[in-house]
């Protein structure tokens, strides 16, 4: 146990609390059992270590942060760890990378039942909920999903500019309030163009030089490690999944022809659809359907986007079209708290089954959505609203 605390002390001491994400204030840290899941690289581990540093004094042995994929954890069970921890006065146990521990859900359930006085936090892949046994914890565990930095958060992290979150309805009804606040402190269009390429992942703070390399490493890790481990994807098909990602990244937004895509990478149609959904669950892709209510196991998405614009520039830097980047940005931010559907011939996107949005440049017209109620254009290269044509960067303040 002392060896775990030595590592805990070192990790917490080396964690900066200079910039803390707002999610820190949204989580119910007093829950007996809570989980934080999200794509690799979005800052889950940092958030957990910051929580410890901000709420416990150095050397406090009532809290322990550890990772399930360490050598120490390979020599003991989670239940044994919890038992020894509680016996020595432990009150809060934080286990990171939980998905790398076999049968984790069964042991976490046992810990929950045996030690009601112990508060347990687990963290892992965005695919965590797909693991067998997770349903056993559904009534016990408070779950949170963590995304990368929004445009609003990036302004805070990298420029020191602090702005509040805006609801979509408030942006649509009174966009000038947001415009006045932001334009008084920076040039939003200039900052927006930076954000499209850099800053969704918090590790941008570690240096711009190898930022895209780290993103590629994340993609490879998800495909090579997480999909086989969690989704039971056949390791023999990893190269084909990478080929699938390559085809999509070079041609997004990709209007899905499942048969053609299957032929291109030489696997079955149903397998292609399954892999697309796996990549969507892993937060590497955003899958759009024209009718989310009728989605079945083998329903193909109508359109596919990479999950965020930084992925675009990392995976296919020579072929990024600004129109694709704009639409990708819009989906990333809208999908955080809203239902987004493929608009077909009624705008680019239908949001919350009510709003119709067209995404484009400053010259984008209303022709496609002119006769639709609750229709708006979100346009790049404009700083201020003009009627129902609003600056695209405003969607970056939704979370």
Short mmCIF file of C-alpha atoms in Angstrom, two decimals:
data_model
loop_
_atom_site.label_atom_id
_atom_site.label_comp_id
_atom_site.label_asym_id
_atom_site.label_seq_id
_atom_site.Cartn_x
_atom_site.Cartn_y
_atom_site.Cartn_z
CA UNK A 1 0.00 0.00 0.00
CA UNK A 2 2.80 2.42 0.85
CA UNK A 3 4.27 1.96 -2.64
CA UNK A 4 0.94 3.12 -4.10
CA UNK A 5 0.94 6.17 -1.83
CA UNK A 6 4.50 7.07 -2.88
CA UNK A 7 3.37 7.12 -6.53
CA UNK A 8 0.22 9.00 -5.53
CA UNK A 9 2.29 11.70 -3.79
CA UNK A 10 4.58 12.10 -6.80
CA UNK A 11 1.72 12.32 -9.31
CA UNK A 12 -0.29 14.82 -7.28
CA UNK A 13 2.76 17.00 -6.56
CA UNK A 14 3.50 17.21 -10.30
CA UNK A 15 -0.05 18.21 -11.21
CA UNK A 16 -0.70 21.86 -12.02
CA UNK A 17 -3.91 23.53 -10.88
CA UNK A 18 -3.24 26.77 -12.73
CA UNK A 19 -6.08 26.04 -15.16
CA UNK A 20 -8.98 23.84 -14.09
CA UNK A 21 -11.86 22.87 -16.37
CA UNK A 22 -15.39 23.82 -15.38
CA UNK A 23 -16.33 20.17 -15.21
CA UNK A 24 -14.71 20.21 -11.79
CA UNK A 25 -17.75 22.13 -10.54
CA UNK A 26 -20.31 19.98 -12.36
CA UNK A 27 -19.35 16.64 -10.89
CA UNK A 28 -21.10 15.42 -7.74
CA UNK A 29 -17.92 14.40 -5.95
CA UNK A 30 -19.92 13.24 -2.92
CA UNK A 31 -21.54 10.33 -4.76
CA UNK A 32 -20.63 6.93 -3.34
CA UNK A 33 -19.67 5.75 -6.81
CA UNK A 34 -19.06 7.90 -9.88
CA UNK A 35 -17.40 7.37 -13.23
CA UNK A 36 -15.81 9.82 -15.64
CA UNK A 37 -15.39 8.55 -19.16
CA UNK A 38 -14.18 10.11 -22.37
CA UNK A 39 -11.78 9.79 -25.27
CA UNK A 40 -8.11 9.36 -24.56
CA UNK A 41 -6.34 12.71 -24.30
CA UNK A 42 -9.24 14.92 -23.19
CA UNK A 43 -7.89 15.36 -19.63
CA UNK A 44 -9.71 12.84 -17.39
CA UNK A 45 -6.61 11.88 -15.42
CA UNK A 46 -5.59 15.50 -14.96
CA UNK A 47 -9.04 16.40 -13.64
CA UNK A 48 -8.92 13.61 -11.05
CA UNK A 49 -5.45 14.56 -9.84
CA UNK A 50 -6.43 18.22 -9.68
CA UNK A 51 -9.43 17.28 -7.55
CA UNK A 52 -7.13 15.57 -5.06
CA UNK A 53 -4.66 18.45 -4.99
CA UNK A 54 -7.39 21.06 -4.49
CA UNK A 55 -9.23 19.17 -1.75
CA UNK A 56 -6.61 17.26 0.24
CA UNK A 57 -3.38 18.30 1.90
CA UNK A 58 -0.09 16.67 0.91
CA UNK A 59 0.43 13.39 2.74
CA UNK A 60 -3.27 12.86 3.49
CA UNK A 61 -3.77 9.09 3.52
CA UNK A 62 -7.57 9.19 3.44
CA UNK A 63 -7.46 9.52 -0.36
CA UNK A 64 -5.64 7.40 -2.93
CA UNK A 65 -5.27 7.96 -6.69
CA UNK A 66 -3.98 4.99 -8.67
CA UNK A 67 -4.19 3.59 -12.18
CA UNK A 68 -5.53 0.12 -12.95
CA UNK A 69 -2.86 -0.49 -15.62
CA UNK A 70 0.19 -0.28 -13.33
CA UNK A 71 2.45 -3.13 -12.21
CA UNK A 72 1.27 -2.63 -8.62
CA UNK A 73 -2.33 -3.35 -9.61
CA UNK A 74 -1.36 -6.51 -11.49
CA UNK A 75 -0.42 -8.12 -8.18
CA UNK A 76 -3.64 -7.45 -6.27
CA UNK A 77 -7.38 -7.36 -6.77
CA UNK A 78 -9.47 -4.21 -6.53
CA UNK A 79 -11.37 -5.72 -3.61
CA UNK A 80 -8.12 -6.44 -1.73
CA UNK A 81 -6.96 -2.89 -2.40
CA UNK A 82 -10.21 -1.42 -1.08
CA UNK A 83 -10.16 -3.69 1.96
CA UNK A 84 -6.63 -2.67 2.97
CA UNK A 85 -7.32 0.98 2.18
CA UNK A 86 -10.47 1.14 4.33
CA UNK A 87 -8.83 -0.82 7.13
CA UNK A 88 -6.16 1.91 7.30
CA UNK A 89 -8.62 4.80 7.37
CA UNK A 90 -9.14 5.35 3.63
CA UNK A 91 -12.21 7.38 2.65
CA UNK A 92 -11.90 8.03 -1.10
CA UNK A 93 -10.44 5.65 -3.68
CA UNK A 94 -9.79 6.89 -7.25
CA UNK A 95 -9.02 4.28 -9.91
CA UNK A 96 -8.01 5.55 -13.34
CA UNK A 97 -7.91 3.52 -16.59
CA UNK A 98 -10.44 1.09 -15.08
CA UNK A 99 -11.22 -0.52 -18.44
CA UNK A 100 -7.76 -2.12 -18.43
CA UNK A 101 -8.65 -4.24 -15.41
CA UNK A 102 -10.42 -7.49 -16.26
CA UNK A 103 -13.81 -8.01 -14.58
CA UNK A 104 -13.63 -4.51 -13.10
CA UNK A 105 -17.41 -4.03 -12.88
CA UNK A 106 -17.93 -7.14 -10.75
CA UNK A 107 -15.30 -6.06 -8.23
CA UNK A 108 -16.44 -2.43 -8.16
CA UNK A 109 -19.98 -3.66 -7.41
CA UNK A 110 -18.63 -5.79 -4.56
CA UNK A 111 -16.66 -2.84 -3.15
CA UNK A 112 -19.81 -0.68 -3.38
CA UNK A 113 -21.79 -3.23 -1.37
CA UNK A 114 -19.07 -4.05 1.17
CA UNK A 115 -17.91 -0.52 1.99
CA UNK A 116 -20.81 1.96 1.85
CA UNK A 117 -18.67 4.51 3.69
CA UNK A 118 -16.02 4.48 0.93
CA UNK A 119 -16.37 6.93 -1.95
CA UNK A 120 -15.11 5.43 -5.20
CA UNK A 121 -14.28 7.24 -8.44
CA UNK A 122 -13.47 5.31 -11.60
CA UNK A 123 -12.30 6.70 -14.92
CA UNK A 124 -11.82 5.18 -18.34
CA UNK A 125 -12.43 5.04 -22.07
CA UNK A 126 -15.47 6.57 -23.73
CA UNK A 127 -16.26 2.94 -24.63
CA UNK A 128 -16.62 2.09 -20.93
CA UNK A 129 -20.41 1.76 -21.05
CA UNK A 130 -20.11 -0.94 -23.72
CA UNK A 131 -18.25 -3.32 -21.46
CA UNK A 132 -20.11 -6.38 -20.27
CA UNK A 133 -21.25 -5.94 -16.70
CA UNK A 134 -21.58 -2.18 -16.81
CA UNK A 135 -25.35 -2.59 -16.54
CA UNK A 136 -24.86 -4.04 -13.06
CA UNK A 137 -23.64 -0.61 -11.95
CA UNK A 138 -26.24 1.48 -13.76
CA UNK A 139 -28.34 2.12 -10.66
CA UNK A 140 -25.36 2.60 -8.41
CA UNK A 141 -23.00 4.75 -10.45
CA UNK A 142 -23.29 8.46 -11.31
CA UNK A 143 -21.80 8.82 -14.80
CA UNK A 144 -20.16 11.77 -16.52
CA UNK A 145 -18.81 12.11 -20.05
CA UNK A 146 -15.82 14.35 -20.68
CA UNK A 147 -15.13 15.97 -24.05
CA UNK A 148 -12.17 17.95 -25.34
CA UNK A 149 -11.97 21.70 -24.96
CA UNK A 150 -14.72 23.79 -26.50
CA UNK A 151 -13.79 27.00 -28.30
CA UNK A 152 -14.88 28.87 -25.18
CA UNK A 153 -12.63 26.75 -22.95
CA UNK A 154 -9.72 27.08 -25.37
CA UNK A 155 -9.94 30.87 -25.07
CA UNK A 156 -9.65 30.45 -21.31
CA UNK A 157 -6.82 27.90 -21.43
CA UNK A 158 -4.65 29.53 -24.06
CA UNK A 159 -5.60 33.22 -24.04
CA UNK A 160 -6.69 33.77 -20.43
CA UNK A 161 -10.16 34.96 -21.55
CA UNK A 162 -12.99 33.77 -19.35
CA UNK A 163 -16.53 33.69 -20.79
CA UNK A 164 -19.70 31.97 -19.51
CA UNK A 165 -21.51 29.09 -21.20
CA UNK A 166 -24.48 30.12 -23.34
CA UNK A 167 -27.60 28.07 -24.03
CA UNK A 168 -28.43 27.56 -27.70
CA UNK A 169 -31.78 29.32 -27.27
CA UNK A 170 -30.06 32.39 -25.80
CA UNK A 171 -27.61 32.56 -28.71
CA UNK A 172 -30.45 32.35 -31.23
CA UNK A 173 -32.67 34.88 -29.48
CA UNK A 174 -30.09 37.40 -28.35
CA UNK A 175 -26.77 36.86 -30.17
CA UNK A 176 -25.64 40.47 -29.66
CA UNK A 177 -25.05 39.89 -25.94
CA UNK A 178 -22.46 37.20 -26.68
CA UNK A 179 -20.99 39.19 -29.57
CA UNK A 180 -20.44 42.28 -27.37
CA UNK A 181 -18.78 40.28 -24.59
CA UNK A 182 -16.39 38.40 -26.83
CA UNK A 183 -15.53 41.08 -29.40
CA UNK A 184 -14.68 43.53 -26.61
CA UNK A 185 -11.83 41.24 -25.47
CA UNK A 186 -10.53 39.58 -28.64
CA UNK A 187 -10.94 39.10 -32.38
CA UNK A 188 -13.15 35.99 -32.37
CA UNK A 189 -12.70 35.09 -36.05
CA UNK A 190 -8.92 35.12 -35.70
CA UNK A 191 -9.07 32.95 -32.57
CA UNK A 192 -11.62 30.64 -34.20
CA UNK A 193 -9.27 29.85 -37.08
CA UNK A 194 -6.55 28.89 -34.60
CA UNK A 195 -8.94 26.64 -32.72
CA UNK A 196 -9.91 24.70 -35.83
CA UNK A 197 -6.32 23.41 -36.02
CA UNK A 198 -5.11 23.41 -32.43
CA UNK A 199 -6.40 23.23 -28.89
CA UNK A 200 -9.25 20.72 -28.65
CA UNK A 201 -6.95 18.43 -26.68
CA UNK A 202 -5.52 20.01 -23.50
CA UNK A 203 -2.06 18.58 -24.17
CA UNK A 204 -1.57 21.42 -26.67
CA UNK A 205 -0.19 23.22 -23.59
CA UNK A 206 2.72 20.76 -23.67
CA UNK A 207 3.90 22.10 -27.03
CA UNK A 208 2.69 22.77 -30.54
CA UNK A 209 5.52 20.90 -32.26
CA UNK A 210 4.32 17.35 -31.60
CA UNK A 211 0.61 18.10 -31.12
CA UNK A 212 -0.55 16.35 -34.30
CA UNK A 213 1.79 13.41 -33.64
CA UNK A 214 0.13 12.89 -30.26
CA UNK A 215 -3.30 12.98 -31.89
CA UNK A 216 -2.22 10.28 -34.36
CA UNK A 217 -0.97 8.23 -31.41
CA UNK A 218 -4.38 8.55 -29.76
CA UNK A 219 -6.13 7.30 -32.89
CA UNK A 220 -3.74 4.34 -33.15
CA UNK A 221 -4.19 3.52 -29.46
CA UNK A 222 -7.97 3.50 -29.71
CA UNK A 223 -7.93 1.27 -32.80
CA UNK A 224 -5.11 -1.05 -31.72
CA UNK A 225 -5.88 -1.37 -28.00
CA UNK A 226 -9.34 -0.16 -26.99
CA UNK A 227 -11.42 -1.59 -29.84
CA UNK A 228 -10.01 -5.14 -29.46
CA UNK A 229 -10.12 -4.94 -25.64
CA UNK A 230 -13.56 -3.44 -25.21
CA UNK A 231 -15.47 -4.05 -28.45
CA UNK A 232 -13.84 -7.44 -29.10
CA UNK A 233 -12.80 -6.34 -32.58
CA UNK A 234 -10.76 -8.98 -34.37
CA UNK A 235 -7.10 -7.94 -34.18
CA UNK A 236 -6.68 -9.22 -37.73
CA UNK A 237 -8.96 -6.40 -38.93
CA UNK A 238 -7.07 -3.53 -37.30
CA UNK A 239 -5.40 -2.59 -40.58
CA UNK A 240 -8.79 -2.49 -42.28
CA UNK A 241 -10.19 -0.21 -39.56
CA UNK A 242 -7.23 2.11 -40.09
CA UNK A 243 -7.97 2.03 -43.80
CA UNK A 244 -11.58 2.90 -42.99
CA UNK A 245 -10.45 5.90 -40.95
CA UNK A 246 -8.13 6.94 -43.78
CA UNK A 247 -10.91 6.81 -46.39
CA UNK A 248 -13.21 8.85 -44.16
CA UNK A 249 -10.60 11.43 -43.12
CA UNK A 250 -9.74 12.13 -46.75
CA UNK A 251 -13.33 12.58 -47.88
CA UNK A 252 -15.36 13.91 -44.95
CA UNK A 253 -18.15 14.77 -44.70
CA UNK A 254 -18.58 11.23 -45.96
CA UNK A 255 -21.99 10.34 -47.35
CA UNK A 256 -22.12 6.68 -46.51
CA UNK A 257 -22.46 4.06 -49.22
CA UNK A 258 -21.89 0.98 -47.08
CA UNK A 259 -21.53 -1.43 -50.00
CA UNK A 260 -18.93 0.73 -51.75
CA UNK A 261 -17.05 1.30 -48.50
CA UNK A 262 -17.09 -2.43 -47.76
CA UNK A 263 -15.66 -3.18 -51.19
CA UNK A 264 -12.94 -0.54 -50.79
CA UNK A 265 -11.54 -2.11 -47.61
CA UNK A 266 -12.60 -5.69 -48.42
CA UNK A 267 -14.91 -6.51 -45.53
CA UNK A 268 -18.65 -7.16 -45.29
CA UNK A 269 -21.26 -4.40 -45.31
CA UNK A 270 -22.58 -5.22 -41.83
CA UNK A 271 -19.04 -5.32 -40.46
CA UNK A 272 -18.37 -1.86 -41.90
CA UNK A 273 -21.47 -0.48 -40.18
CA UNK A 274 -20.40 -2.13 -36.93
CA UNK A 275 -16.94 -0.61 -37.14
CA UNK A 276 -18.37 2.84 -37.91
CA UNK A 277 -20.46 2.61 -34.74
CA UNK A 278 -17.45 1.42 -32.74
CA UNK A 279 -15.44 4.43 -33.96
CA UNK A 280 -18.38 6.69 -33.11
CA UNK A 281 -18.64 5.27 -29.59
CA UNK A 282 -14.87 5.75 -29.24
CA UNK A 283 -15.29 9.48 -30.03
CA UNK A 284 -13.24 9.32 -33.21
CA UNK A 285 -16.24 9.86 -35.50
CA UNK A 286 -19.56 11.68 -35.38
CA UNK A 287 -22.30 9.70 -37.11
CA UNK A 288 -25.31 11.57 -38.44
CA UNK A 289 -28.68 9.99 -39.20
CA UNK A 290 -31.66 11.62 -40.88
CA UNK A 291 -33.96 10.06 -38.28
CA UNK A 292 -32.38 9.16 -34.93
CA UNK A 293 -35.60 7.54 -33.68
CA UNK A 294 -35.37 4.71 -36.19
CA UNK A 295 -31.72 3.77 -35.64
CA UNK A 296 -31.21 0.00 -35.48
CA UNK A 297 -28.18 -2.17 -34.96
CA UNK A 298 -27.46 -2.37 -38.70
CA UNK A 299 -28.75 1.08 -39.71
CA UNK A 300 -26.07 2.87 -41.68
CA UNK A 301 -25.40 6.51 -40.84
CA UNK A 302 -26.28 9.01 -43.57
CA UNK A 303 -23.17 11.10 -43.06
CA UNK A 304 -19.91 10.68 -41.18
CA UNK A 305 -17.58 13.34 -39.78
CA UNK A 306 -14.41 13.14 -37.74
CA UNK A 307 -15.17 13.91 -34.10
CA UNK A 308 -13.35 17.25 -34.01
CA UNK A 309 -11.49 19.59 -36.35
CA UNK A 310 -8.07 18.92 -34.82
CA UNK A 311 -8.42 15.29 -35.93
CA UNK A 312 -9.02 16.59 -39.46
CA UNK A 313 -5.78 18.55 -39.55
CA UNK A 314 -3.80 15.75 -37.89
CA UNK A 315 -4.98 12.91 -40.16
CA UNK A 316 -5.31 14.65 -43.53
CA UNK A 317 -3.57 18.06 -43.34
CA UNK A 318 -3.17 18.39 -47.11
CA UNK A 319 -6.83 17.79 -47.96
CA UNK A 320 -8.80 19.73 -45.33
CA UNK A 321 -11.56 21.82 -46.89
CA UNK A 322 -12.70 24.79 -44.84
CA UNK A 323 -16.34 23.84 -45.41
CA UNK A 324 -15.70 20.45 -43.84
CA UNK A 325 -13.89 22.02 -40.89
CA UNK A 326 -16.80 24.41 -40.32
CA UNK A 327 -19.40 21.64 -40.29
CA UNK A 328 -17.22 19.44 -38.07
CA UNK A 329 -16.84 22.30 -35.58
CA UNK A 330 -20.61 22.82 -35.50
CA UNK A 331 -21.38 19.15 -34.87
CA UNK A 332 -18.74 18.78 -32.14
CA UNK A 333 -20.26 21.61 -30.14
CA UNK A 334 -23.94 20.98 -30.88
CA UNK A 335 -23.74 17.27 -30.12
CA UNK A 336 -22.45 17.92 -26.59
CA UNK A 337 -25.94 18.72 -25.27
CA UNK A 338 -28.27 18.58 -28.27
CA UNK A 339 -29.69 16.04 -30.68
CA UNK A 340 -28.22 16.56 -34.17
CA UNK A 341 -29.63 14.95 -37.31
CA UNK A 342 -28.64 15.09 -40.97
CA UNK A 343 -30.81 17.77 -42.56
CA UNK A 344 -30.89 16.28 -46.07
CA UNK A 345 -32.51 18.91 -48.30
CA UNK A 346 -33.63 21.01 -45.30
CA UNK A 347 -30.34 22.52 -44.23
CA UNK A 348 -27.13 20.89 -43.12
CA UNK A 349 -28.39 19.90 -39.68
CA UNK A 350 -31.65 19.52 -37.82
CA UNK A 351 -31.17 20.21 -34.10
CA UNK A 352 -33.45 18.99 -31.30
CA UNK A 353 -36.06 18.12 -33.96
CA UNK A 354 -36.81 21.84 -34.21
CA UNK A 355 -34.07 24.06 -35.60
CA UNK A 356 -32.65 23.96 -39.13
CA UNK A 357 -29.05 25.13 -39.49
CA UNK A 358 -26.96 25.87 -42.56
CA UNK A 359 -23.20 26.15 -42.06
CA UNK A 360 -20.99 28.13 -44.44
CA UNK A 361 -18.94 31.20 -45.22
CA UNK A 362 -19.96 34.84 -45.09
CA UNK A 363 -21.72 34.66 -48.48
CA UNK A 364 -23.90 31.68 -47.54
CA UNK A 365 -27.53 32.31 -48.52
CA UNK A 366 -30.88 31.16 -47.17
CA UNK A 367 -32.05 29.48 -50.38
CA UNK A 368 -32.16 25.96 -48.95
CA UNK A 369 -33.93 26.88 -45.71
CA UNK A 370 -35.83 30.05 -46.66
CA UNK A 371 -39.30 28.60 -46.08
CA UNK A 372 -38.49 26.64 -42.92
CA UNK A 373 -39.40 27.91 -39.44
CA UNK A 374 -36.64 28.25 -36.85
CA UNK A 375 -33.96 28.29 -39.54
CA UNK A 376 -30.56 29.97 -39.19
CA UNK A 377 -27.25 30.30 -40.95
CA UNK A 378 -24.06 30.03 -38.93
CA UNK A 379 -21.41 31.69 -41.05
CA UNK A 380 -17.64 31.87 -40.82
CA UNK A 381 -15.71 35.10 -41.44
CA UNK A 382 -18.32 37.35 -39.84
CA UNK A 383 -17.92 38.72 -36.33
CA UNK A 384 -21.38 40.14 -35.68
CA UNK A 385 -24.93 38.82 -36.27
CA UNK A 386 -27.01 39.96 -39.23
CA UNK A 387 -30.63 38.94 -38.74
CA UNK A 388 -30.80 35.12 -38.73
CA UNK A 389 -27.22 34.86 -40.00
CA UNK A 390 -25.02 34.36 -36.94
CA UNK A 391 -21.25 34.01 -36.53
CA UNK A 392 -20.22 30.36 -36.54
CA UNK A 393 -17.81 30.87 -33.65
CA UNK A 394 -20.80 31.45 -31.35
CA UNK A 395 -21.54 27.70 -31.31
CA UNK A 396 -18.22 27.33 -29.49
CA UNK A 397 -19.82 28.72 -26.32
CA UNK A 398 -22.37 25.93 -25.85
CA UNK A 399 -20.22 24.10 -23.29
#
